């Protein structure tokens, strides 16, 4: 294992020993806030230290076994022990490296999924609907719940814009790499001469804020307008101003919600989406300011970047961030994103581990 990582592990073990001493003292419960802080740190370090101690013991066992190989009567048994110890050490080091990787505090959060049609007119809107279906099927496979928060349908059955909320453990960890520009190359249904067109959509995946209160709205920050929800007509046409549009004046962010007949529910949902966008904006600004030189392309989520191309005539999907091409477009559009997500996760972990190894 890298010397820097070894030094970091040794430091964490010393800190864990120190925490054991502090938590064992009689005075520790006199300050409950400090006691909770120490207990939380101890619990976070315990799995890492447990693996580290196990690796140290395995290395001691390996040294003992190698000494035994000098004894002709015990050589065969000792060689088996050497092989087993080396394999176990390799396994423990892999687990340790994974534990050392920085944890994304948003990984377990629910998400807001935003899909917007871009260049390509009606075809782009139809592709937006295809992407929504892809994520819907992926969510179904995971047993997650999805609900449309706001939608702006196109004339041909697609979406100019759509916002959905997804409830599911680890939803953000699985879909956070989807933010960015998605390009499609295919013959549109409206094309009479069989020509291939290129269109694009943007996708944004935002972790849900714990509560709207987590994001502060100062007096005067919000302009809230109500209007009558649009509909196709008939008995269900909305006859009251139940739709809500909220403008965050300082940033110019606008959120509309008209999916529910209740103005109160629409306002609450719109505030939740706004809070998620503002929280995401704040986190991205912090990342830009403090770690721009190390931010990987995968983790940046820059919405202006083309991250993936879906080429229907050739049946392939290419993720440009990791130069991965899969010839299974039908399965992917049906929600089979596992290969893409696994590859992107592995690449991010490799980037994080390389950065960790360089730290003094």
Short mmCIF file of C-alpha atoms in Angstrom, two decimals:
data_model
loop_
_atom_site.label_atom_id
_atom_site.label_comp_id
_atom_site.label_asym_id
_atom_site.label_seq_id
_atom_site.Cartn_x
_atom_site.Cartn_y
_atom_site.Cartn_z
CA UNK A 1 0.00 0.00 0.00
CA UNK A 2 1.10 3.56 -0.74
CA UNK A 3 3.33 5.04 2.02
CA UNK A 4 1.08 8.11 2.34
CA UNK A 5 -1.97 5.91 2.88
CA UNK A 6 -0.06 3.83 5.43
CA UNK A 7 0.90 6.97 7.33
CA UNK A 8 -2.72 8.18 7.23
CA UNK A 9 -3.93 4.84 8.60
CA UNK A 10 -1.36 4.92 11.42
CA UNK A 11 -2.51 8.45 12.29
CA UNK A 12 -6.18 7.35 12.36
CA UNK A 13 -5.27 4.41 14.63
CA UNK A 14 -3.54 6.79 17.08
CA UNK A 15 -6.57 9.08 17.03
CA UNK A 16 -8.90 6.11 17.65
CA UNK A 17 -6.79 5.05 20.66
CA UNK A 18 -6.99 8.61 21.94
CA UNK A 19 -10.77 8.62 21.54
CA UNK A 20 -10.98 5.38 23.51
CA UNK A 21 -9.11 7.03 26.38
CA UNK A 22 -11.26 10.17 26.24
CA UNK A 23 -14.53 8.22 26.16
CA UNK A 24 -13.39 6.07 29.09
CA UNK A 25 -12.73 9.06 31.33
CA UNK A 26 -15.19 9.87 34.11
CA UNK A 27 -15.56 13.51 33.07
CA UNK A 28 -16.55 12.88 29.46
CA UNK A 29 -20.33 12.98 30.09
CA UNK A 30 -20.13 16.37 31.82
CA UNK A 31 -20.28 17.95 28.36
CA UNK A 32 -22.94 16.02 26.43
CA UNK A 33 -22.35 17.91 23.18
CA UNK A 34 -18.64 17.05 23.25
CA UNK A 35 -19.46 13.47 24.26
CA UNK A 36 -21.74 13.04 21.23
CA UNK A 37 -19.09 14.54 18.95
CA UNK A 38 -16.40 12.16 20.25
CA UNK A 39 -18.75 9.17 20.05
CA UNK A 40 -19.65 10.00 16.45
CA UNK A 41 -15.98 10.33 15.47
CA UNK A 42 -15.19 7.05 17.23
CA UNK A 43 -17.99 5.26 15.35
CA UNK A 44 -16.76 6.67 12.01
CA UNK A 45 -13.18 5.51 12.62
CA UNK A 46 -14.00 2.07 14.01
CA UNK A 47 -14.51 0.19 10.69
CA UNK A 48 -11.28 1.65 9.26
CA UNK A 49 -9.24 0.86 12.38
CA UNK A 50 -10.69 -2.65 12.59
CA UNK A 51 -9.52 -3.36 9.04
CA UNK A 52 -6.13 -1.75 9.73
CA UNK A 53 -5.55 -3.89 12.84
CA UNK A 54 -6.61 -7.01 10.92
CA UNK A 55 -4.11 -6.17 8.17
CA UNK A 56 -1.32 -5.68 10.74
CA UNK A 57 -2.12 -9.07 12.26
CA UNK A 58 -2.15 -10.65 8.79
CA UNK A 59 1.26 -9.15 8.03
CA UNK A 60 2.60 -10.60 11.29
CA UNK A 61 1.16 -14.00 10.33
CA UNK A 62 2.84 -13.70 6.93
CA UNK A 63 6.24 -12.99 8.48
CA UNK A 64 5.88 -15.97 10.81
CA UNK A 65 4.85 -18.26 7.96
CA UNK A 66 7.80 -17.15 5.82
CA UNK A 67 10.18 -17.98 8.67
CA UNK A 68 8.62 -21.43 8.88
CA UNK A 69 9.43 -22.15 5.22
CA UNK A 70 13.06 -22.66 6.30
CA UNK A 71 11.94 -25.77 8.18
CA UNK A 72 11.80 -28.67 5.73
CA UNK A 73 9.16 -30.51 7.78
CA UNK A 74 6.83 -27.51 7.93
CA UNK A 75 7.59 -26.01 4.50
CA UNK A 76 4.46 -27.27 2.71
CA UNK A 77 2.15 -26.08 5.48
CA UNK A 78 4.01 -22.76 5.73
CA UNK A 79 3.78 -22.11 1.98
CA UNK A 80 -0.01 -22.58 2.13
CA UNK A 81 -0.10 -20.11 5.01
CA UNK A 82 1.98 -17.60 3.01
CA UNK A 83 -0.41 -17.76 0.05
CA UNK A 84 -3.49 -17.37 2.25
CA UNK A 85 -1.97 -14.46 4.19
CA UNK A 86 -0.99 -12.60 1.02
CA UNK A 87 -4.45 -13.06 -0.46
CA UNK A 88 -6.04 -11.85 2.77
CA UNK A 89 -3.74 -8.81 2.94
CA UNK A 90 -4.67 -7.88 -0.64
CA UNK A 91 -8.36 -8.19 0.22
CA UNK A 92 -7.98 -6.07 3.37
CA UNK A 93 -6.06 -3.37 1.50
CA UNK A 94 -8.83 -3.11 -1.09
CA UNK A 95 -11.39 -2.70 1.70
CA UNK A 96 -9.19 -0.14 3.46
CA UNK A 97 -8.78 1.94 0.32
CA UNK A 98 -12.54 1.98 -0.13
CA UNK A 99 -13.07 3.07 3.49
CA UNK A 100 -10.53 5.88 3.11
CA UNK A 101 -12.29 7.42 0.12
CA UNK A 102 -14.11 10.66 0.97
CA UNK A 103 -17.80 10.07 1.59
CA UNK A 104 -20.35 12.14 -0.32
CA UNK A 105 -22.82 13.33 2.35
CA UNK A 106 -25.57 13.47 -0.27
CA UNK A 107 -25.30 9.86 -1.44
CA UNK A 108 -28.28 8.56 0.54
CA UNK A 109 -30.59 11.47 -0.29
CA UNK A 110 -33.70 11.49 -2.43
CA UNK A 111 -33.36 13.54 -5.60
CA UNK A 112 -35.05 15.95 -7.95
CA UNK A 113 -34.52 14.93 -11.57
CA UNK A 114 -34.76 17.75 -14.12
CA UNK A 115 -34.82 17.05 -17.87
CA UNK A 116 -34.92 19.87 -20.43
CA UNK A 117 -35.13 19.72 -24.21
CA UNK A 118 -32.28 21.51 -25.94
CA UNK A 119 -31.27 21.83 -29.57
CA UNK A 120 -33.39 19.83 -31.97
CA UNK A 121 -36.93 21.15 -31.58
CA UNK A 122 -39.66 18.48 -31.44
CA UNK A 123 -37.11 15.66 -31.67
CA UNK A 124 -35.31 17.00 -28.62
CA UNK A 125 -38.58 17.06 -26.68
CA UNK A 126 -39.31 13.46 -27.72
CA UNK A 127 -35.84 12.45 -26.57
CA UNK A 128 -36.53 14.15 -23.24
CA UNK A 129 -39.53 11.84 -22.87
CA UNK A 130 -37.32 8.85 -23.74
CA UNK A 131 -34.81 9.86 -21.07
CA UNK A 132 -37.60 10.24 -18.52
CA UNK A 133 -38.82 6.75 -19.36
CA UNK A 134 -35.25 5.42 -19.04
CA UNK A 135 -34.88 6.85 -15.55
CA UNK A 136 -38.39 5.72 -14.64
CA UNK A 137 -37.58 2.13 -15.57
CA UNK A 138 -34.25 2.33 -13.73
CA UNK A 139 -36.13 3.53 -10.63
CA UNK A 140 -38.64 0.69 -10.95
CA UNK A 141 -35.79 -1.83 -11.05
CA UNK A 142 -34.49 -0.35 -7.78
CA UNK A 143 -37.90 -0.31 -6.12
CA UNK A 144 -37.85 3.48 -5.86
CA UNK A 145 -40.87 5.78 -6.07
CA UNK A 146 -41.05 8.52 -8.69
CA UNK A 147 -43.51 11.37 -9.01
CA UNK A 148 -43.74 14.17 -11.57
CA UNK A 149 -43.48 17.57 -9.88
CA UNK A 150 -43.80 19.78 -12.93
CA UNK A 151 -44.04 19.18 -16.67
CA UNK A 152 -44.28 21.18 -19.86
CA UNK A 153 -45.45 18.81 -22.65
CA UNK A 154 -44.61 19.36 -26.31
CA UNK A 155 -47.09 19.11 -29.15
CA UNK A 156 -45.90 15.66 -30.28
CA UNK A 157 -45.99 13.95 -26.89
CA UNK A 158 -42.53 14.81 -25.59
CA UNK A 159 -41.44 17.24 -22.90
CA UNK A 160 -39.99 20.71 -23.22
CA UNK A 161 -39.17 20.45 -19.52
CA UNK A 162 -39.93 17.98 -16.76
CA UNK A 163 -39.10 17.82 -13.05
CA UNK A 164 -39.62 14.61 -11.09
CA UNK A 165 -38.87 13.61 -7.53
CA UNK A 166 -37.38 10.20 -6.79
CA UNK A 167 -37.58 8.63 -3.35
CA UNK A 168 -35.11 5.81 -2.78
CA UNK A 169 -32.15 4.85 -0.62
CA UNK A 170 -28.98 5.81 -2.44
CA UNK A 171 -30.83 7.55 -5.27
CA UNK A 172 -28.29 10.36 -5.49
CA UNK A 173 -25.30 8.00 -5.31
CA UNK A 174 -26.67 6.04 -8.27
CA UNK A 175 -27.78 8.91 -10.50
CA UNK A 176 -25.45 11.80 -9.64
CA UNK A 177 -23.30 11.13 -12.72
CA UNK A 178 -26.28 11.74 -15.03
CA UNK A 179 -26.06 15.54 -14.79
CA UNK A 180 -24.93 17.02 -18.09
CA UNK A 181 -25.68 17.15 -21.79
CA UNK A 182 -27.19 14.04 -23.41
CA UNK A 183 -26.99 13.87 -27.22
CA UNK A 184 -29.07 11.61 -29.47
CA UNK A 185 -28.39 10.63 -33.08
CA UNK A 186 -31.31 8.95 -34.88
CA UNK A 187 -33.90 9.27 -37.63
CA UNK A 188 -36.82 11.23 -36.07
CA UNK A 189 -40.36 9.96 -36.47
CA UNK A 190 -41.14 13.20 -38.35
CA UNK A 191 -38.29 12.72 -40.85
CA UNK A 192 -39.64 11.67 -44.28
CA UNK A 193 -36.31 11.18 -46.08
CA UNK A 194 -34.63 8.92 -43.55
CA UNK A 195 -31.93 11.40 -42.55
CA UNK A 196 -30.19 11.09 -39.19
CA UNK A 197 -30.65 14.11 -36.94
CA UNK A 198 -28.67 15.12 -33.87
CA UNK A 199 -30.56 16.55 -30.89
CA UNK A 200 -29.73 17.19 -27.26
CA UNK A 201 -31.22 17.41 -23.79
CA UNK A 202 -29.80 18.48 -20.47
CA UNK A 203 -30.26 16.50 -17.27
CA UNK A 204 -29.74 17.78 -13.72
CA UNK A 205 -29.78 15.55 -10.65
CA UNK A 206 -30.19 17.52 -7.41
CA UNK A 207 -30.05 16.03 -3.91
CA UNK A 208 -33.10 16.91 -1.86
CA UNK A 209 -32.46 19.32 1.00
CA UNK A 210 -33.42 17.84 4.39
CA UNK A 211 -35.95 20.59 4.88
CA UNK A 212 -36.77 23.80 3.08
CA UNK A 213 -35.54 25.49 6.27
CA UNK A 214 -32.05 24.15 5.52
CA UNK A 215 -31.82 26.89 2.89
CA UNK A 216 -32.41 30.38 4.25
CA UNK A 217 -34.88 32.62 2.40
CA UNK A 218 -34.53 36.23 3.49
CA UNK A 219 -37.53 38.59 3.36
CA UNK A 220 -37.80 39.90 -0.17
CA UNK A 221 -35.84 36.98 -1.69
CA UNK A 222 -38.96 35.31 -3.07
CA UNK A 223 -41.57 36.51 -5.53
CA UNK A 224 -44.54 34.12 -5.52
CA UNK A 225 -47.11 34.22 -8.32
CA UNK A 226 -50.19 32.04 -8.73
CA UNK A 227 -51.89 31.21 -12.00
CA UNK A 228 -54.37 28.79 -13.48
CA UNK A 229 -52.86 25.41 -14.31
CA UNK A 230 -52.87 24.48 -17.99
CA UNK A 231 -54.76 21.40 -19.09
CA UNK A 232 -56.16 19.57 -22.10
CA UNK A 233 -59.77 20.60 -21.32
CA UNK A 234 -62.83 18.64 -20.26
CA UNK A 235 -64.16 18.20 -16.73
CA UNK A 236 -60.71 18.33 -15.11
CA UNK A 237 -59.72 21.81 -16.28
CA UNK A 238 -58.44 23.76 -13.28
CA UNK A 239 -60.88 26.59 -12.49
CA UNK A 240 -58.76 28.11 -9.68
CA UNK A 241 -55.31 29.68 -9.53
CA UNK A 242 -53.68 26.62 -7.98
CA UNK A 243 -50.43 26.66 -9.98
CA UNK A 244 -47.48 28.38 -8.32
CA UNK A 245 -44.44 30.13 -9.74
CA UNK A 246 -41.64 31.09 -7.32
CA UNK A 247 -38.80 33.38 -8.37
CA UNK A 248 -35.67 33.60 -6.22
CA UNK A 249 -34.84 37.25 -6.84
CA UNK A 250 -31.09 37.24 -5.92
CA UNK A 251 -30.24 34.40 -8.34
CA UNK A 252 -33.08 34.65 -10.86
CA UNK A 253 -33.96 30.95 -10.41
CA UNK A 254 -37.60 30.28 -11.31
CA UNK A 255 -39.57 27.19 -10.28
CA UNK A 256 -43.12 26.37 -11.36
CA UNK A 257 -45.36 23.66 -9.98
CA UNK A 258 -48.87 22.88 -11.18
CA UNK A 259 -49.12 19.11 -10.82
CA UNK A 260 -51.45 19.19 -7.80
CA UNK A 261 -54.88 20.84 -7.55
CA UNK A 262 -53.92 22.26 -4.16
CA UNK A 263 -52.13 25.62 -4.27
CA UNK A 264 -50.65 24.88 -0.83
CA UNK A 265 -49.14 21.58 -2.02
CA UNK A 266 -47.83 23.15 -5.22
CA UNK A 267 -46.18 25.93 -3.22
CA UNK A 268 -44.57 23.45 -0.83
CA UNK A 269 -43.28 21.34 -3.73
CA UNK A 270 -41.96 24.39 -5.58
CA UNK A 271 -40.14 25.57 -2.43
CA UNK A 272 -38.59 22.11 -2.06
CA UNK A 273 -37.30 22.19 -5.66
CA UNK A 274 -36.00 25.73 -5.18
CA UNK A 275 -34.23 24.73 -1.96
CA UNK A 276 -32.57 21.79 -3.73
CA UNK A 277 -31.40 24.04 -6.60
CA UNK A 278 -30.01 26.68 -4.25
CA UNK A 279 -28.29 24.05 -2.11
CA UNK A 280 -26.80 22.48 -5.24
CA UNK A 281 -25.64 25.92 -6.44
CA UNK A 282 -23.99 26.64 -3.09
CA UNK A 283 -22.19 23.27 -3.00
CA UNK A 284 -20.93 23.71 -6.56
CA UNK A 285 -19.58 27.16 -5.75
CA UNK A 286 -17.73 25.72 -2.75
CA UNK A 287 -16.29 22.93 -4.89
CA UNK A 288 -15.18 25.45 -7.52
CA UNK A 289 -13.53 27.68 -4.94
CA UNK A 290 -11.76 25.05 -2.84
CA UNK A 291 -11.00 22.10 -5.12
CA UNK A 292 -11.17 23.20 -8.76
CA UNK A 293 -7.67 21.89 -9.49
CA UNK A 294 -8.65 18.40 -8.44
CA UNK A 295 -12.24 18.17 -9.50
CA UNK A 296 -12.67 15.30 -11.94
CA UNK A 297 -14.77 15.65 -15.07
CA UNK A 298 -17.13 13.01 -13.69
CA UNK A 299 -17.74 14.82 -10.46
CA UNK A 300 -18.15 18.29 -11.90
CA UNK A 301 -21.64 17.78 -13.31
CA UNK A 302 -21.22 20.78 -15.57
CA UNK A 303 -24.56 20.98 -17.37
CA UNK A 304 -22.99 22.49 -20.47
CA UNK A 305 -20.78 19.45 -21.05
CA UNK A 306 -21.79 16.70 -23.45
CA UNK A 307 -21.43 13.65 -21.29
CA UNK A 308 -23.11 10.95 -23.38
CA UNK A 309 -24.21 10.15 -26.92
CA UNK A 310 -27.03 7.74 -27.82
CA UNK A 311 -26.52 6.56 -31.42
CA UNK A 312 -29.60 4.59 -32.47
CA UNK A 313 -28.55 3.59 -36.03
CA UNK A 314 -25.42 1.92 -34.64
CA UNK A 315 -27.11 0.67 -31.46
CA UNK A 316 -24.48 2.16 -29.18
CA UNK A 317 -24.21 4.47 -26.19
CA UNK A 318 -20.92 6.29 -25.51
CA UNK A 319 -20.04 8.01 -22.25
CA UNK A 320 -17.42 10.58 -23.24
CA UNK A 321 -16.07 11.15 -19.73
CA UNK A 322 -14.58 7.68 -19.51
CA UNK A 323 -14.53 6.76 -23.22
CA UNK A 324 -16.87 3.83 -22.61
CA UNK A 325 -19.00 2.53 -25.49
CA UNK A 326 -21.72 -0.08 -24.94
CA UNK A 327 -23.56 -1.71 -27.84
CA UNK A 328 -26.81 -2.24 -25.94
CA UNK A 329 -28.86 0.88 -26.56
CA UNK A 330 -32.22 -0.94 -26.33
CA UNK A 331 -31.45 -2.28 -22.85
CA UNK A 332 -30.05 1.07 -21.68
CA UNK A 333 -33.10 3.01 -22.87
CA UNK A 334 -35.17 0.43 -20.98
CA UNK A 335 -33.43 1.42 -17.75
CA UNK A 336 -30.46 -0.95 -17.64
CA UNK A 337 -27.88 1.62 -16.51
CA UNK A 338 -25.86 -0.66 -14.22
CA UNK A 339 -22.81 -1.00 -16.49
CA UNK A 340 -22.60 2.76 -17.01
CA UNK A 341 -23.04 3.59 -13.32
CA UNK A 342 -20.52 0.95 -12.18
CA UNK A 343 -17.88 2.20 -14.62
CA UNK A 344 -18.41 5.85 -13.66
CA UNK A 345 -18.29 5.01 -9.94
CA UNK A 346 -15.09 3.01 -10.38
CA UNK A 347 -13.46 5.86 -12.30
CA UNK A 348 -14.41 8.38 -9.63
CA UNK A 349 -13.03 6.14 -6.88
CA UNK A 350 -9.78 5.73 -8.80
CA UNK A 351 -9.50 9.52 -9.13
CA UNK A 352 -10.22 9.99 -5.43
CA UNK A 353 -7.70 7.32 -4.43
CA UNK A 354 -5.00 8.89 -6.62
CA UNK A 355 -5.65 12.28 -5.01
CA UNK A 356 -5.61 10.69 -1.55
CA UNK A 357 -2.28 8.97 -2.25
CA UNK A 358 -0.69 12.31 -3.20
CA UNK A 359 -1.70 14.01 0.04
CA UNK A 360 1.11 14.43 2.59
#
